[in-house]
Every structure is written in structure tokens, then in C-alpha cells.
Coordinates of C-alpha atoms in Angstrom, one line a residue:
M1 CA 0.3 0.0 -0.1
I2 CA 2.7 2.2 0.0
I3 CA 2.1 3.8 -3.8
E4 CA -1.5 5.0 -2.2
A5 CA 0.3 5.9 1.2
L6 CA 2.6 8.2 -1.4
I7 CA -0.5 9.7 -3.4
A8 CA -2.5 10.2 -0.2
I9 CA -0.1 12.1 1.9
T10 CA 0.9 14.5 -0.9
F11 CA -2.5 15.0 -1.7
V12 CA -3.3 15.6 2.2
A13 CA 0.2 18.0 2.1
S14 CA -1.7 20.0 -0.5
M15 CA -4.7 20.8 1.3
A16 CA -2.7 21.6 4.6
V17 CA -0.5 24.0 2.5
L18 CA -3.5 25.5 0.8
L19 CA -5.1 26.1 4.2
A20 CA -1.9 27.7 5.8
P21 CA -0.6 31.3 6.2
N22 CA 1.5 32.6 3.6
A23 CA 3.9 33.5 6.1
W24 CA 5.2 30.0 6.2
A25 CA 3.4 28.3 3.4
G26 CA 6.9 27.8 1.8
R27 CA 8.8 26.5 4.2
L28 CA 5.8 24.3 5.3
A29 CA 5.5 22.8 2.0
A30 CA 9.0 22.0 1.4
T31 CA 8.9 20.3 4.9
L32 CA 6.0 18.2 3.8
S33 CA 7.2 17.5 0.1
L34 CA 10.3 15.2 1.8
L35 CA 7.6 12.8 2.7
P36 CA 7.1 11.6 -0.7
V37 CA 10.8 11.8 -1.4
V38 CA 11.5 9.7 1.2
G39 CA 8.9 7.3 0.3
S40 CA 10.1 7.2 -3.1
L41 CA 13.6 6.5 -2.1
Y42 CA 12.5 3.9 0.3
M43 CA 10.4 2.1 -2.8
W44 CA 13.5 2.3 -4.8
S45 CA 15.7 0.5 -2.2
R46 CA 13.0 -2.4 -1.7
F47 CA 12.2 -2.5 -5.4
D48 CA 11.6 -6.1 -6.3
A49 CA 9.5 -6.1 -9.9
T50 CA 10.6 -8.7 -12.5
G51 CA 9.6 -7.9 -16.1
N52 CA 7.4 -5.0 -17.8
A53 CA 4.1 -4.4 -15.5
L54 CA 2.1 -4.3 -19.2
T55 CA 3.5 -7.5 -20.9
G56 CA 3.1 -10.0 -18.2
G57 CA 5.5 -9.1 -15.6
T58 CA 5.1 -8.9 -12.0
P59 CA 5.1 -4.7 -10.6
A60 CA 6.5 -4.0 -7.4
F61 CA 4.1 -2.5 -4.5
E62 CA 1.1 -3.8 -6.9
T63 CA -2.5 -3.4 -5.5
T64 CA -5.4 -4.3 -7.4
V65 CA -8.8 -3.4 -6.2
Q66 CA -12.3 -3.8 -7.9
W67 CA -13.8 -0.3 -7.9
L68 CA -17.2 -0.3 -9.9
E69 CA -18.7 -1.1 -13.4
L70 CA -19.3 1.1 -15.8
G71 CA -20.6 0.4 -19.5
G72 CA -20.0 -3.1 -19.0
Y73 CA -16.5 -3.1 -18.0
T74 CA -15.0 -3.2 -14.2
L75 CA -13.0 -0.5 -13.1
N76 CA -10.3 -1.4 -11.1
W77 CA -8.3 0.5 -8.6
H78 CA -4.8 -1.1 -9.8
V79 CA -1.6 0.5 -9.2
G80 CA 1.9 -0.9 -9.5
V81 CA 5.7 0.3 -10.7
D82 CA 8.1 -1.5 -12.9
G83 CA 11.6 -0.3 -14.0
I84 CA 10.5 2.3 -16.2
G85 CA 7.7 4.0 -14.0
L86 CA 9.8 3.9 -10.4
P87 CA 12.8 6.3 -12.0
L88 CA 10.2 8.6 -12.8
V89 CA 8.3 8.4 -9.5
V90 CA 11.8 9.5 -7.7
L91 CA 12.6 12.2 -10.6
T92 CA 8.9 13.5 -9.6
T93 CA 9.3 14.0 -5.6
V94 CA 12.8 15.2 -5.6
L95 CA 12.1 17.7 -8.7
T96 CA 9.1 19.1 -6.4
T97 CA 11.1 19.6 -3.5
L98 CA 13.8 21.4 -5.3
A99 CA 11.4 23.5 -7.1
V100 CA 9.4 24.2 -3.7
V101 CA 12.8 25.6 -2.2
S102 CA 13.7 27.5 -5.2
A103 CA 10.3 29.4 -5.2
W104 CA 11.0 30.8 -1.7
A105 CA 12.8 33.8 -3.2
S106 CA 10.4 34.6 -6.1
I107 CA 7.1 33.4 -5.1
D108 CA 5.7 36.5 -2.5
D109 CA 2.2 36.7 -3.5
R110 CA -0.7 33.7 -2.7
Q111 CA 2.0 31.7 -1.4
S112 CA -0.4 29.2 0.1
Q113 CA -2.4 28.7 -3.2
F114 CA 0.9 28.1 -5.0
Y115 CA 2.6 25.7 -3.0
G116 CA -0.7 23.9 -2.2
L117 CA -1.2 23.6 -6.4
M118 CA 2.7 22.4 -6.7
L119 CA 2.1 19.8 -4.3
F120 CA -1.3 18.9 -6.1
M121 CA 0.2 18.5 -9.3
E122 CA 2.8 16.1 -7.7
A123 CA -0.1 13.7 -6.3
N124 CA -1.3 13.4 -9.5
L125 CA 2.1 12.9 -11.3
L126 CA 2.4 10.1 -9.2
G127 CA -0.6 8.5 -10.2
V128 CA 0.0 8.9 -14.0
F129 CA 3.5 6.9 -13.4
T130 CA 2.1 4.0 -11.3
A131 CA -1.5 3.8 -12.4
L132 CA -2.1 0.2 -14.5
D133 CA -6.1 0.9 -14.7
F134 CA -6.9 3.1 -17.7
F135 CA -9.7 5.0 -16.1
V136 CA -7.1 5.4 -13.1
W137 CA -4.7 7.1 -15.6
F138 CA -7.0 9.2 -17.3
V139 CA -8.5 10.6 -14.0
F140 CA -4.7 11.3 -13.0
W141 CA -3.3 12.4 -16.5
E142 CA -6.3 15.4 -16.8
A143 CA -5.8 16.5 -13.3
V144 CA -2.4 17.5 -13.7
L145 CA -3.7 20.0 -16.0
L146 CA -5.5 22.1 -13.7
P147 CA -2.8 23.0 -11.4
M148 CA -0.5 23.6 -14.4
Y149 CA -3.0 25.8 -15.8
F150 CA -3.6 28.0 -12.6
L151 CA 0.4 28.3 -11.5
I152 CA 0.8 29.7 -15.1
G153 CA -2.0 31.6 -15.3
V154 CA -1.7 33.4 -11.7
W155 CA 1.9 33.7 -11.0
G156 CA 2.8 34.0 -14.7
G157 CA 4.5 36.7 -16.6
P158 CA 2.7 39.7 -18.7
R159 CA 1.1 37.1 -21.4
R160 CA 0.3 34.2 -18.6
K161 CA -3.7 33.8 -19.3
Y162 CA -2.7 33.6 -23.3
A163 CA 0.0 30.9 -22.6
A164 CA -2.5 29.5 -19.8
I165 CA -5.3 29.5 -22.5
K166 CA -2.6 27.9 -24.9
F167 CA -1.4 25.1 -22.9
F168 CA -4.7 24.3 -21.7
V169 CA -6.4 24.0 -24.9
Y170 CA -3.2 22.2 -26.7
T171 CA -3.4 19.8 -24.5
N172 CA -7.0 19.1 -24.1
I173 CA -7.4 18.5 -27.6
A174 CA -4.6 16.2 -27.4
S175 CA -6.2 14.3 -24.7
L176 CA -9.3 14.0 -26.3
A177 CA -7.4 12.3 -29.8
M178 CA -5.9 10.1 -27.4
F179 CA -8.7 8.8 -25.5
I180 CA -10.6 7.9 -28.5
G181 CA -7.8 6.3 -30.1
F182 CA -7.5 4.3 -27.1
I183 CA -11.1 3.6 -26.7
A184 CA -11.4 2.4 -30.2
L185 CA -9.2 -0.2 -29.4
V186 CA -10.6 -1.4 -26.4
F187 CA -14.2 -1.4 -28.5
G188 CA -12.2 -3.4 -31.1
L189 CA -11.3 -6.2 -28.8
G190 CA -15.0 -6.9 -27.8
D191 CA -15.2 -9.9 -25.3
S192 CA -11.2 -10.2 -25.0
V193 CA -11.5 -7.8 -22.1
S194 CA -14.0 -7.2 -19.4
S195 CA -12.0 -4.1 -17.8
L196 CA -9.9 -1.1 -18.5
D197 CA -6.8 -2.8 -16.9
M198 CA -3.8 -1.5 -19.2
P199 CA -2.1 -5.2 -18.8
A200 CA -4.6 -7.1 -19.6
I201 CA -5.5 -4.7 -23.0
A202 CA -1.9 -4.8 -23.8
G203 CA -1.9 -8.8 -23.7
A204 CA -5.0 -8.7 -26.0
L205 CA -3.6 -6.5 -28.3
R206 CA -0.3 -7.9 -28.7
A207 CA -1.4 -11.5 -29.0
G208 CA -3.8 -10.3 -32.2
E209 CA -6.9 -10.4 -30.8
L210 CA -8.1 -7.0 -32.3
G211 CA -11.4 -7.4 -34.3
S212 CA -13.3 -4.9 -36.6
L213 CA -15.6 -2.4 -34.9
Y214 CA -18.7 -0.9 -36.9
G215 CA -17.3 -2.4 -40.3
I216 CA -14.0 -1.0 -39.4
P217 CA -11.3 -3.7 -40.4
A218 CA -9.1 -4.4 -37.6
A219 CA -6.1 -3.5 -39.1
T220 CA -7.0 -0.2 -40.4
L221 CA -8.8 0.2 -36.8
R222 CA -5.1 -0.6 -35.3
T223 CA -3.5 2.0 -37.4
V224 CA -6.3 5.1 -36.9
A225 CA -6.0 4.3 -33.4
F226 CA -2.1 4.4 -33.1
V227 CA -2.2 7.7 -34.8
A228 CA -4.8 9.4 -33.0
M229 CA -2.7 8.0 -29.9
F230 CA 0.9 9.3 -31.2
L231 CA -0.7 12.4 -32.3
G232 CA -2.5 12.8 -28.3
F233 CA 0.7 12.0 -26.6
A234 CA 3.2 14.2 -29.2
V235 CA 1.4 17.3 -28.3
K236 CA 2.4 16.7 -24.4
V237 CA 6.1 16.0 -25.4
P238 CA 6.1 18.1 -27.7
I239 CA 7.7 17.2 -30.9
V240 CA 7.6 19.4 -34.2
P241 CA 5.2 20.7 -35.3
F242 CA 3.2 20.3 -32.1
H243 CA 5.5 22.5 -29.5
T244 CA 4.1 25.8 -30.3
W245 CA 2.4 25.9 -27.0
L246 CA 5.8 25.2 -25.1
P247 CA 8.1 28.4 -25.2
D248 CA 5.1 30.5 -24.6
A249 CA 4.1 28.5 -21.3
H250 CA 7.7 28.2 -20.5
V251 CA 8.4 32.1 -20.8
E252 CA 5.4 33.1 -18.9
A253 CA 5.3 30.4 -16.1
P254 CA 7.6 31.1 -12.9
S255 CA 10.7 29.4 -12.9
P256 CA 10.1 26.8 -10.1
V257 CA 7.1 25.9 -12.6
S258 CA 9.0 25.6 -15.7
V259 CA 11.4 23.0 -13.7
M260 CA 8.3 21.0 -13.3
L261 CA 7.0 21.7 -16.8
A262 CA 10.2 20.8 -18.6
G263 CA 11.4 18.4 -15.9
V264 CA 8.6 16.0 -15.2
L265 CA 5.3 17.1 -17.2
L266 CA 7.2 16.7 -20.8
K267 CA 8.0 13.1 -19.4
M268 CA 4.3 12.0 -19.3
G269 CA 4.3 12.2 -23.2
T270 CA 7.1 9.8 -23.5
Y271 CA 6.4 8.0 -21.1
A272 CA 2.9 7.6 -22.6
L273 CA 4.2 6.9 -25.9
L274 CA 6.1 3.8 -24.5
R275 CA 3.4 2.5 -22.5
F276 CA 0.8 2.8 -25.6
N277 CA 1.8 2.9 -29.0
F278 CA 5.3 1.4 -28.8
T279 CA 4.0 -1.6 -25.8
M280 CA 0.6 -2.2 -27.0
L281 CA 1.1 -2.0 -30.7
P282 CA 4.8 -2.6 -31.9
E283 CA 3.7 -4.0 -35.0
T284 CA 2.3 -0.7 -36.3
A285 CA 4.8 1.1 -34.6
T286 CA 7.8 -0.6 -36.6
Q287 CA 5.4 0.0 -39.7
F288 CA 5.7 3.9 -39.3
A289 CA 9.1 3.5 -38.1
A290 CA 10.5 5.7 -41.1
P291 CA 8.3 8.6 -40.3
I292 CA 8.4 8.6 -36.9
A293 CA 12.4 8.4 -36.8
L294 CA 12.3 11.4 -39.7
I295 CA 9.8 13.0 -37.1
A296 CA 12.4 12.9 -34.0
V297 CA 15.4 14.1 -36.2
I298 CA 13.4 17.0 -37.7
S299 CA 12.7 17.7 -33.7
V300 CA 16.3 17.1 -32.5
I301 CA 17.5 19.4 -35.7
Y302 CA 14.8 22.3 -36.0
G303 CA 14.4 22.4 -31.9
A304 CA 18.1 23.1 -31.8
M305 CA 18.2 25.7 -34.6
L306 CA 15.5 27.1 -32.9
A307 CA 17.0 27.8 -29.6
L308 CA 20.1 29.1 -31.4
A309 CA 18.0 32.0 -32.9
Q310 CA 16.9 33.5 -29.4
Q311 CA 17.8 36.1 -27.2
D312 CA 15.7 35.2 -24.2
L313 CA 17.7 32.5 -22.1
K314 CA 14.1 30.7 -21.2
R315 CA 13.5 30.6 -24.7
I316 CA 17.0 29.1 -25.5
V317 CA 16.5 26.3 -22.6
A318 CA 12.5 25.6 -23.8
Y319 CA 14.0 24.7 -27.3
S320 CA 16.4 22.9 -25.9
S321 CA 13.5 20.6 -24.6
V322 CA 12.1 20.0 -28.3
S323 CA 15.6 18.9 -29.4
S324 CA 16.0 16.5 -26.3
M325 CA 12.8 15.0 -26.4
G326 CA 13.6 14.3 -30.1
Y327 CA 16.4 12.0 -29.2
V328 CA 14.0 10.2 -26.9
I329 CA 11.5 9.3 -29.8
L330 CA 14.6 8.1 -31.7
G331 CA 15.7 5.7 -29.0
L332 CA 11.8 4.7 -28.5
I333 CA 11.3 3.7 -32.3
A334 CA 14.6 1.9 -32.4
Y335 CA 12.9 -1.2 -30.5
T336 CA 16.2 -2.7 -29.0
T337 CA 17.0 -2.4 -25.2
Y338 CA 19.5 0.3 -25.5
G339 CA 17.6 2.3 -27.9
V340 CA 14.4 2.0 -25.5
G341 CA 16.2 1.9 -22.5
G342 CA 18.2 4.7 -23.2
A343 CA 15.0 6.7 -24.1
T344 CA 13.7 6.0 -20.9
F345 CA 16.9 6.6 -19.4
Q346 CA 17.6 10.0 -21.1
M347 CA 13.5 11.4 -19.5
I348 CA 15.6 11.1 -16.2
A349 CA 18.5 12.6 -17.4
H350 CA 16.6 15.5 -19.2
G351 CA 14.6 15.8 -16.4
L352 CA 17.5 16.6 -13.9
I353 CA 19.4 18.7 -16.6
S354 CA 16.4 20.8 -17.8
G355 CA 15.4 21.6 -14.2
L356 CA 18.8 22.5 -13.7
M357 CA 18.9 25.0 -16.2
F358 CA 15.6 26.5 -16.1
M359 CA 16.5 27.0 -12.1
A360 CA 19.4 28.8 -12.9
V361 CA 18.1 31.0 -15.3
G362 CA 15.3 32.0 -12.8
V363 CA 17.9 32.7 -10.1
I364 CA 20.0 35.0 -12.7
Y365 CA 16.5 36.5 -13.3
N366 CA 15.2 36.7 -9.8
T367 CA 18.7 39.2 -9.3
T368 CA 18.8 41.0 -12.8
H369 CA 15.4 41.3 -13.7
T370 CA 15.9 40.1 -17.2
R371 CA 16.6 36.9 -19.4
M372 CA 17.8 38.8 -22.3
V373 CA 21.3 37.5 -23.7
G374 CA 22.1 41.1 -24.8
D375 CA 21.1 42.9 -21.5
M376 CA 24.0 41.9 -19.5
S377 CA 27.5 40.0 -19.4
G378 CA 30.1 39.3 -16.6
M379 CA 27.5 37.4 -14.1
A380 CA 30.5 35.2 -13.4
D381 CA 32.1 37.9 -11.3
R382 CA 29.2 38.8 -9.3
M383 CA 27.2 35.6 -8.8
P384 CA 29.9 32.7 -9.2
V385 CA 28.6 29.6 -7.6
T386 CA 25.3 30.3 -9.7
T387 CA 26.9 30.4 -13.1
G388 CA 29.5 27.7 -12.3
I389 CA 26.6 25.4 -11.8
L390 CA 24.8 26.9 -14.8
V391 CA 28.2 26.4 -17.0
A392 CA 28.0 22.4 -15.4
G393 CA 24.7 22.1 -16.5
A394 CA 25.1 23.2 -20.0
F395 CA 27.9 20.9 -20.5
G396 CA 25.6 18.3 -19.2
Y397 CA 23.1 19.4 -21.7
M398 CA 25.9 18.7 -24.4
G399 CA 26.6 15.3 -23.5
L400 CA 29.8 15.9 -21.3
P401 CA 31.4 12.4 -20.1
L402 CA 30.7 11.5 -16.9
M403 CA 27.2 13.5 -16.6
A404 CA 23.6 12.0 -17.0
G405 CA 23.1 13.7 -20.1
F406 CA 26.1 11.3 -21.8
A407 CA 25.0 8.0 -20.7
G408 CA 21.5 8.7 -21.8
E409 CA 22.4 9.9 -25.3
F410 CA 24.9 7.0 -25.7
F411 CA 22.6 4.2 -24.9
I412 CA 20.0 5.9 -27.7
F413 CA 22.7 6.3 -30.4
K414 CA 24.1 2.9 -29.6
G415 CA 20.4 1.2 -29.7
A416 CA 19.3 3.2 -32.7
F417 CA 22.5 2.7 -34.5
E418 CA 22.1 -1.4 -34.1
S419 CA 18.0 -1.1 -34.8
T420 CA 16.6 -3.1 -37.9
V421 CA 13.2 -1.6 -37.8
H422 CA 14.4 0.5 -40.9
A423 CA 17.0 0.2 -43.0
A424 CA 17.6 4.0 -42.8
M425 CA 18.0 3.9 -38.9
P426 CA 21.7 4.4 -39.0
L427 CA 21.2 7.4 -41.3
F428 CA 18.6 9.2 -39.1
T429 CA 20.8 8.5 -36.2
A430 CA 24.1 10.1 -37.7
V431 CA 21.7 13.2 -38.7
A432 CA 20.5 13.5 -35.0
M433 CA 23.6 13.7 -33.7
F434 CA 24.8 16.7 -35.6
G435 CA 22.3 18.0 -32.7
I436 CA 24.7 17.9 -30.4
V437 CA 26.6 20.8 -32.3
V438 CA 23.8 22.8 -32.7
V439 CA 23.5 22.5 -28.8
A440 CA 27.2 23.1 -28.2
G441 CA 26.8 26.1 -30.3
Y442 CA 23.7 27.9 -28.7
L443 CA 25.0 26.7 -25.1
L444 CA 28.4 28.4 -25.7
F445 CA 27.2 31.2 -27.4
A446 CA 24.6 32.6 -24.4
M447 CA 27.0 31.7 -21.4
Q448 CA 29.7 33.4 -23.2
R449 CA 27.8 36.6 -23.6
T450 CA 25.9 36.3 -20.4
L451 CA 28.3 34.8 -17.8
F452 CA 31.8 36.5 -19.1
G453 CA 33.5 39.3 -20.0
A454 CA 33.4 42.8 -18.3
F455 CA 30.2 43.1 -16.0
R456 CA 27.5 45.4 -17.5
L457 CA 23.7 45.1 -16.9
E458 CA 21.0 47.0 -18.3
T459 CA 18.4 46.9 -15.7
D460 CA 19.0 49.2 -12.6
Y461 CA 19.9 46.1 -9.8
E462 CA 22.7 45.4 -7.7
V463 CA 24.3 41.9 -8.5
G464 CA 25.2 39.9 -5.8
P465 CA 25.8 36.6 -4.6
A466 CA 22.1 34.1 -4.8
P467 CA 21.0 32.9 -1.2
I468 CA 21.4 29.4 0.1
S469 CA 18.2 28.6 -0.7
E470 CA 18.4 29.1 -4.3
T471 CA 21.9 27.7 -4.9
A472 CA 21.4 24.5 -2.7
P473 CA 18.5 22.8 -5.2
L474 CA 20.9 24.1 -8.1
A475 CA 23.8 21.9 -6.3
V476 CA 21.7 19.2 -5.7
L477 CA 20.6 18.6 -8.9
L478 CA 24.2 19.2 -10.1
V479 CA 25.2 16.3 -7.6
A480 CA 22.2 13.9 -9.0
I481 CA 23.5 14.6 -12.6
I482 CA 26.9 13.4 -12.0
V483 CA 26.2 10.3 -9.9
L484 CA 23.6 9.4 -12.8
G485 CA 26.5 9.8 -15.3
V486 CA 29.3 8.0 -13.2
A487 CA 26.8 5.5 -11.7
P488 CA 23.8 4.7 -14.7
D489 CA 23.4 1.7 -13.6
L490 CA 21.2 3.0 -10.4
F491 CA 18.5 3.1 -12.4
F492 CA 19.5 1.3 -16.2
G493 CA 19.7 -1.9 -14.6
M494 CA 15.9 -1.9 -13.4
I495 CA 14.9 -0.1 -16.6
Q496 CA 16.7 -2.7 -18.5
N497 CA 14.6 -5.6 -16.6
A498 CA 11.2 -3.8 -18.0
V499 CA 12.4 -3.3 -21.4
D500 CA 13.7 -6.6 -22.4
P501 CA 10.3 -8.6 -21.7
L502 CA 8.7 -5.8 -23.9
L503 CA 11.0 -6.7 -26.7
E504 CA 10.9 -9.9 -26.3
F505 CA 7.1 -10.2 -26.2
G506 CA 6.6 -9.1 -29.7
G507 CA 9.7 -10.4 -31.3
E508 CA 13.2 -8.8 -30.6
L509 CA 13.7 -6.1 -33.3
S510 CA 17.5 -6.1 -33.2

């Protein structure tokens, strides 16, 4: 029952913070957020799952309780984690605590509501990564949108309402497309399934039990449903051309919210693609291998080129996320142990690195009140700790060895080069690797202009070292990035354990 306790404690903590006085809401939120951190680390230390939760494996900390009957289907409270879900649970709890602490210096209005919504969002994110019944999963999936909408719309920048509405509209329409696609598959399975249990549905689909629906042949239904779900999840990732909501959301959101958006919420999309499209419909995925790999490469290169053209530090990091998520898609479609495993590992690595980058940019903004590259220079002399960590994080983005980003990208490239899903996979991978060069270009350019040289600031503010409440979370993230880079097996071993059965179930494609 530890998963239920983890989610319940986080929900209760969010309510307690919402009712707390503003003066100490931030400290209370940080203290209470440590409880899920402890719980997730306990789960990691006692993790004993075998295989993949959706392909006949035994999830850890599993609970199944019949809930209710709806439309002839049984809805169950079914939760559990395997080697894919647990690392994302740990990432969610750690990043939430660090984001909450980093917000102490910047959030000075309606603190209790802000921190309460942050914890409420965390509780629902934990549900997304642990739910194994579609109905339960979908409730958590949709519930994540509400706190993010208000966090952007209330505490964001001058165009916060526009950014919040754009975020909500894009993701809601995407959820509708995904929902229609999945339910069509469930109806097409007919009597093969009697519940919305995701392992049961995945097993039936992979066993070829999908039938026709209202005269639509099974093959056509499978293809249409795959495309609908892929498009729905692609918006959340996001990949080109569904990425336009992301820069606006990041620029207008407070930096702690950007940390959660880039660090965890984007991983919902890639996690769902892996769980639904690439696990439940592997044959269809391989049929679309070339266009999916092409989309991944375009996202990598186009996102990096857009970042190169930006002057706002937040927009630079935002477009970097589009580029990095392209690597994850490339790894998933490779259908090899290192490809899919590397993509999952890269979700964690990118969550930590992007969280660090957005947090560091926020620290600089809190002091200078500008994010524009041309408005400042020489920050290293005045803010040595912050700039040092920012530089280290940027090198992590570039794939510096012994950092988590290098391990994730190496696994992806190895798996993609070895992939046999399409003859052009080595070519797609080689082109995608060029994105690393572009990443190095725009990050080095931005750092050289803003962090080094003679001190200059267009805004009239005193610049000095950041307080410990801002630098401590940065230091923790940097340590985590280095630790995972030096010892990737802390997570990669359990990831491989969950990925291998996924490939074997449908026939190893490498």
C-alpha cells in the first residue's frame, strides 16, 4: 500500500498548505514534500519487480481492488511500478521538493495557493506513473493539467493568460484524440477484455485479438488508433510541429513551474508513448518506423536551430527541450534494449538537466530582472556559484562524459545504430547526432555573452551572490546529474529489466 500512501500523503499535504498562512506556506510545503521523497527512495531501495508491468511482468508494490462497473467494463484501482515507472516517481518527488525550495525567493503573492497547487500537481503526477488501470490513469493524467493551468495563469508573466489558455487548449484537444484512439481499441477487442486494466488490454492487443469495429477492419482500426494516440501524446512531449505551446508556457511561467513543466510534465508524453503506442501496438509502430524516426530527427535539428536564434535565456532552454525529446523518440522507435532503455534513461537525465537549467536562469532573473542575452555580461564575477553550476549544467546538456546526459544519449545512439526496424535508422541516427553540435553552439554562445567578460547590466539592480535557498537546489541537481552519469546502473539496470520483456513479447527486433 505504499503507493497509495505516497499519493494520499501528497494530496493531504497539498490541502494543508492551501489552508496554511502565506507567511510560512513555503517552508511547510518544502517540509511536507520531503515525505514523498523519503517514500520514493524507500521504494527504490526495496524494488523487486520482475519484467514489464504491461507484458506479463510482476510490478512492485502492486495493489488491485475492484472499484465499480461502467458500461460493461470493470474499473479497478490498480497501481504498481516496474523499472520504467519507478525512476519517474523518484524524479517527480525530488524535483518537486527542489522546485518548492527554489520558489521561496521569487513567489511573494498567494504563497499558500501556489505551493498547494505544486503539491497537488505532484500527487497527480505520481498517479500517472503508477496507475495500471486506464480509467484511473486518465483521471490522474487530466488532473495534472488543472494546477499547471493556474500556476501559469496566476503567477506567470505579462502574457500569462494567453500562455495558460494555449497550454490548456493544446493539451486538452490532444487528450481527446488519445482517448478516442484508445477506447476504439478497447471496443475493437470486444469480449477479449472485460475491464480497462492496461496489462490485460496490452496482452490482448499484442496477441492479435483486435477485431473489426462498426465495419472498420482490424488492421485499419489499429492504424487509426495508433495515429490518434501518437498525435495526442506528441503534443505533450512535444515534438515538431506540435511544440508551439511550449515556449510561451515556459517564458510566462515562474521558474519553479518551468522546472516541473520541463522536468516532469513533458515526460508524461514520452512515458505514455512507450506504455501505449510502443508497448501495445509494436507491429504498427515498426510499420511507421521511418516517419517516426524522421519526426524525431526534425525535432532534434529544428528545435536546436530555433534555440540558436533566441535571445531570451528561457526560450533557449525551452527549445532545447524540444530537441532533447527528439532523441527520446528516436530511441523508442529503435526497438532495441539500448534504444528503448536509453530513451527511458534520457527522460530522467533530461528531467534533471532541464530542471537545473531553468532553475539557474530563474536565479539570474531574480537578481537581474532580465533574461535577455544582450542585456548582461560578466555575471560570473558577481554570481560565481550560480554561474558555475549553470555552466556545468550546460555541459551536461551537451553530453559531457560522466554526466547523465552523456549516458542517455550514448545508450540511444548505440541502440538506434543497431536497430533493424528500418534500413535508414543508421542514417537517421547520424543526422540526429549533428544536433549535439548545434546544442554546443547556442549554449556556448549564450554563456559567453551573459556570464563572462566585463560586467554590464542594462537593468538598474544590484547583483550579488544568490541566497542559499536558490543555490542549494541547484547543487543537489548537479550532484544527481553527475552521480547518474558516473553510475547509470542506479536506474539503467531496472530499466533494462522492464524493457527486455517488452521486446521479447513482440519478438526482438534488433
